[in-house]
CSV table of C-alpha atoms in Angstrom, one decimal:
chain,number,residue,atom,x,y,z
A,22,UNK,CA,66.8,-20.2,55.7
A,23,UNK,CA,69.8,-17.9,55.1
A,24,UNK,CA,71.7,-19.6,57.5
A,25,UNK,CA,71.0,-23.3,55.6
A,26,UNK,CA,71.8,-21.4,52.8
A,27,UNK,CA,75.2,-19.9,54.0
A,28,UNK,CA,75.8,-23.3,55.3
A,29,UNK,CA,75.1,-25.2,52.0
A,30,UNK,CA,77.7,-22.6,50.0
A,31,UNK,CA,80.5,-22.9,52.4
A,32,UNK,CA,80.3,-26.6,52.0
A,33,UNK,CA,79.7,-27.0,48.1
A,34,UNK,CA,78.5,-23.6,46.6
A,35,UNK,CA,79.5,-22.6,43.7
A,36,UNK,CA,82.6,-20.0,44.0
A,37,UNK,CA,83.6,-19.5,40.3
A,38,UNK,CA,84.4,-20.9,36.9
A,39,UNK,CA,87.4,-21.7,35.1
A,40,UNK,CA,88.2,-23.3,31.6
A,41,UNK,CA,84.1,-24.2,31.4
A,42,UNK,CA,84.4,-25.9,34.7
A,43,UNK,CA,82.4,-25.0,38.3
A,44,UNK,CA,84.6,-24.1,41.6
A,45,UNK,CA,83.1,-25.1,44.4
A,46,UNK,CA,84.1,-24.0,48.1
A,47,UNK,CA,85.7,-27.4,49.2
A,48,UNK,CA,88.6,-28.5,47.2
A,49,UNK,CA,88.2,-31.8,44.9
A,50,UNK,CA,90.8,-34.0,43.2
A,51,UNK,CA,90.6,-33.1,39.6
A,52,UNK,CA,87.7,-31.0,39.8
A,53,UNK,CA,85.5,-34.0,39.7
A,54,UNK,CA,83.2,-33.5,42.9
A,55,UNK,CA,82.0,-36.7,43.8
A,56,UNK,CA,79.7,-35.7,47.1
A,57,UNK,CA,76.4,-35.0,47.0
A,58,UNK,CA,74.7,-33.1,49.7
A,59,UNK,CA,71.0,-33.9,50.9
A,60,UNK,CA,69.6,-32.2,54.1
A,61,UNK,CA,67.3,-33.5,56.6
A,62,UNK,CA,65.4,-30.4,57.8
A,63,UNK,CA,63.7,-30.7,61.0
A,64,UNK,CA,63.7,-27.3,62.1
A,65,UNK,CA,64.7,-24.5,59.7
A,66,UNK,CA,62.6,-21.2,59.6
A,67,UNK,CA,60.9,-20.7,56.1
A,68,UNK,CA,61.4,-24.1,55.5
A,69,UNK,CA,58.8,-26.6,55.5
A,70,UNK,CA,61.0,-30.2,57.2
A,71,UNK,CA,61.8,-32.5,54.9
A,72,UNK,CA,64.5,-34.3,52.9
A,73,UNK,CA,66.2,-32.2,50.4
A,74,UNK,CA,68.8,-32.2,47.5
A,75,UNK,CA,71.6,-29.4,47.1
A,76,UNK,CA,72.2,-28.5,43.5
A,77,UNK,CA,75.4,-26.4,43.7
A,78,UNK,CA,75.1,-24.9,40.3
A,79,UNK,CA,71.4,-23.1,41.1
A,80,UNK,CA,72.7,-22.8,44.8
A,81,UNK,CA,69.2,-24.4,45.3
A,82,UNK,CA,67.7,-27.3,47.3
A,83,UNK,CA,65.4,-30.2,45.2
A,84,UNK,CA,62.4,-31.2,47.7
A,85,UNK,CA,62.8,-35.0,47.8
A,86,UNK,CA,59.9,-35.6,50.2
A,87,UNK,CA,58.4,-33.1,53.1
A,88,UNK,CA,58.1,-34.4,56.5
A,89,UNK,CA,60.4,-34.5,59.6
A,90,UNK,CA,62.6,-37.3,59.1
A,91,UNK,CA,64.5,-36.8,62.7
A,92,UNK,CA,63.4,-39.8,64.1
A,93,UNK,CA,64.5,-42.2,61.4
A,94,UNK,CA,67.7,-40.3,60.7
A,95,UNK,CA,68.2,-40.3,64.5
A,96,UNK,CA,67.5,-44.3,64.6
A,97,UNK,CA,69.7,-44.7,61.6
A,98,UNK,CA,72.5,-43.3,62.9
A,99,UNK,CA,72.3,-45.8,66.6
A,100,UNK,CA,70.3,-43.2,68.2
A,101,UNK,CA,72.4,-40.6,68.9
A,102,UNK,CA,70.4,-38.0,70.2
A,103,UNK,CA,72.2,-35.0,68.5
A,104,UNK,CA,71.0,-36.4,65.0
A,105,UNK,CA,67.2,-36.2,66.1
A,106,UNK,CA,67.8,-33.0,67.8
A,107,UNK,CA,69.5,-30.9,65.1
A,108,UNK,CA,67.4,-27.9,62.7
A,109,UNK,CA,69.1,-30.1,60.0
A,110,UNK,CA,71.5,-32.5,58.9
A,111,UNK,CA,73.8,-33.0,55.9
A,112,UNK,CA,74.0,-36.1,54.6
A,113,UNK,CA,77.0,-36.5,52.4
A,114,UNK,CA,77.2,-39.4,49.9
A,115,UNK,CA,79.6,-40.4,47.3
A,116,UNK,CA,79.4,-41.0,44.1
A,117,UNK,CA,82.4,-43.2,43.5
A,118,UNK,CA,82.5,-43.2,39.7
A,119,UNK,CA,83.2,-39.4,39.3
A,120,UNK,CA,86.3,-40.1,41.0
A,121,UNK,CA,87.7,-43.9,39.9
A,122,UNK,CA,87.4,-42.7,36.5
A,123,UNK,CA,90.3,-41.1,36.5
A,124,UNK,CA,92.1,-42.2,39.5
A,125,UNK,CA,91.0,-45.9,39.8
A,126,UNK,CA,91.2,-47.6,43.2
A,127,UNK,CA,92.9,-44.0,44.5
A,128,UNK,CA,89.5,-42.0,43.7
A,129,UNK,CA,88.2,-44.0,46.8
A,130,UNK,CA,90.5,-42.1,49.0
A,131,UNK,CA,89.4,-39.1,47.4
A,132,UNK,CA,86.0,-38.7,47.8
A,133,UNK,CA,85.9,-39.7,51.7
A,134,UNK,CA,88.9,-37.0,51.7
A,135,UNK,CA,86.8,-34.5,50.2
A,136,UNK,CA,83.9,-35.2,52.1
A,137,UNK,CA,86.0,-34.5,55.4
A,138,UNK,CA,86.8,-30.7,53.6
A,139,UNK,CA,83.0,-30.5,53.3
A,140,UNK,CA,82.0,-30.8,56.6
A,141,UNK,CA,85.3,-29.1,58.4
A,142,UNK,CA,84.0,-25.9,55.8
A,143,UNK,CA,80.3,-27.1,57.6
A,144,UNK,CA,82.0,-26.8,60.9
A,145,UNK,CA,84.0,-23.3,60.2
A,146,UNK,CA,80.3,-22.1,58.8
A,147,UNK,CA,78.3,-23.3,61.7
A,148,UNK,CA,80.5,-21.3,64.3
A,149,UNK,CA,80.7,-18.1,62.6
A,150,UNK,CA,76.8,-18.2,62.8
A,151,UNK,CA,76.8,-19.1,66.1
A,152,UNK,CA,75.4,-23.0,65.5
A,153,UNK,CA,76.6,-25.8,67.5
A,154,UNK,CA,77.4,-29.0,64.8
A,155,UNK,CA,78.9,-32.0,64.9
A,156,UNK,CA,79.6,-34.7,62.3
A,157,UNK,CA,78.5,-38.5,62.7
A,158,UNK,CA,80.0,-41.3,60.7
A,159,UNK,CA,78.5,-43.9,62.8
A,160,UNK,CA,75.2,-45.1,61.3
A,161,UNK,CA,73.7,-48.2,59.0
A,162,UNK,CA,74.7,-47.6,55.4
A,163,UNK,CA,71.7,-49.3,54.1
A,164,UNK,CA,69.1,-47.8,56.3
A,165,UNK,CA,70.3,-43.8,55.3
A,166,UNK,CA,71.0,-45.3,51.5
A,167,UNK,CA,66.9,-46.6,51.4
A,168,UNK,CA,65.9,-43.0,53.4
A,169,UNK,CA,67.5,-40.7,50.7
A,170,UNK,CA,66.8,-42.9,47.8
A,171,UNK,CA,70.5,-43.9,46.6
A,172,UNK,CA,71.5,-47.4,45.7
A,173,UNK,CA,74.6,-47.3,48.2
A,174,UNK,CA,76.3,-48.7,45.0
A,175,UNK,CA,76.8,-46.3,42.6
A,176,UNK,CA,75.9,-43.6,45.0
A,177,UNK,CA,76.3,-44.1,48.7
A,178,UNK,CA,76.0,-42.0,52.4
A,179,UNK,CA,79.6,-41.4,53.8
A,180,UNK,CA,79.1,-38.7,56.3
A,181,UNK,CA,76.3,-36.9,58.2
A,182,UNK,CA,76.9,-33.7,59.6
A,183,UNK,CA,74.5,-32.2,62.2
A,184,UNK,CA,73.6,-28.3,63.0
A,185,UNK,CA,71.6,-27.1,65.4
A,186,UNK,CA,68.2,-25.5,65.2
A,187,UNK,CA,68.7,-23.3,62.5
């Protein structure tokens, strides 16, 4: 669990404040932090598996719904084994609006970019732990969309981002 957790702050924790606003550990055009973070635990000591939300401000994860979602994750993303196999996986999803706000058609470009600092800061994480990870961005939008519960509208999966058994 203090791995997940070290994890979770390198990729969106809260690192200060500034003029009322939140820093977070990835940078983000205009401050606007358009990813979301859930995790699909499979195998994380001191934490029951299960789908999760990360809520940067409490540095504290939201139980969506317990069980061990590997399987359909793993199907989800073509069956790549490394999805089923991993302690957990970070699914990143956008939420467009927070970005085209303010920089229309640009705040596409944006979030996806952001979501690549995210999981490169997931990357640097998992290595100084000792974790092997890797990052998918092959998988059915819909299918991961309907698993976490986002409308893959307004809100929708980008990225997922495997560690091992944590």
């Amino acid at each position: 669990l203090r791995a997940l957790s070290q994890l979770l702050f390198a990729a969106q924790g809260v690192t200060g404040r500034e003029q009322g606003y939140h820093l977070r550990a990835a940078p983000s055009a205009g401050a606007l932090y358009p990813i979301e973070i859930y995790v699909a635990v499979s195998r994380v000591s001191d934490l029951k598996p299960g789908l999760y939300h990360y809520v940067p401000s409490a540095h504290s994860l939201e139980c969506m719904q317990e069980g061990n979602f590997a399987a359909r994750l793993g199907s989800a993303a073509l069956g790549q084994e490394m999805v089923e196999d991993a302690g957990a996986c970070f699914i990143l999803t956008a939420v467009f609006e927070r970005a085209t706000h303010k920089y229309g058609e640009r705040g596409y470009r944006y979030a996806y970019m952001e979501a690549g600092h995210i999981s490169q800061n997931i990357f640097l994480q998992a290595v100084s732990l000792g974790l092997g990870s890797v990052c998918v961005g092959a998988f059915f939008d819909d299918t991961v969309n309907r698993l976490i519960d986002v409308d893959g509208t307004r809100e929708a999966a980008v990225y997922i981002h495997c560690v091992g058994c944590i």
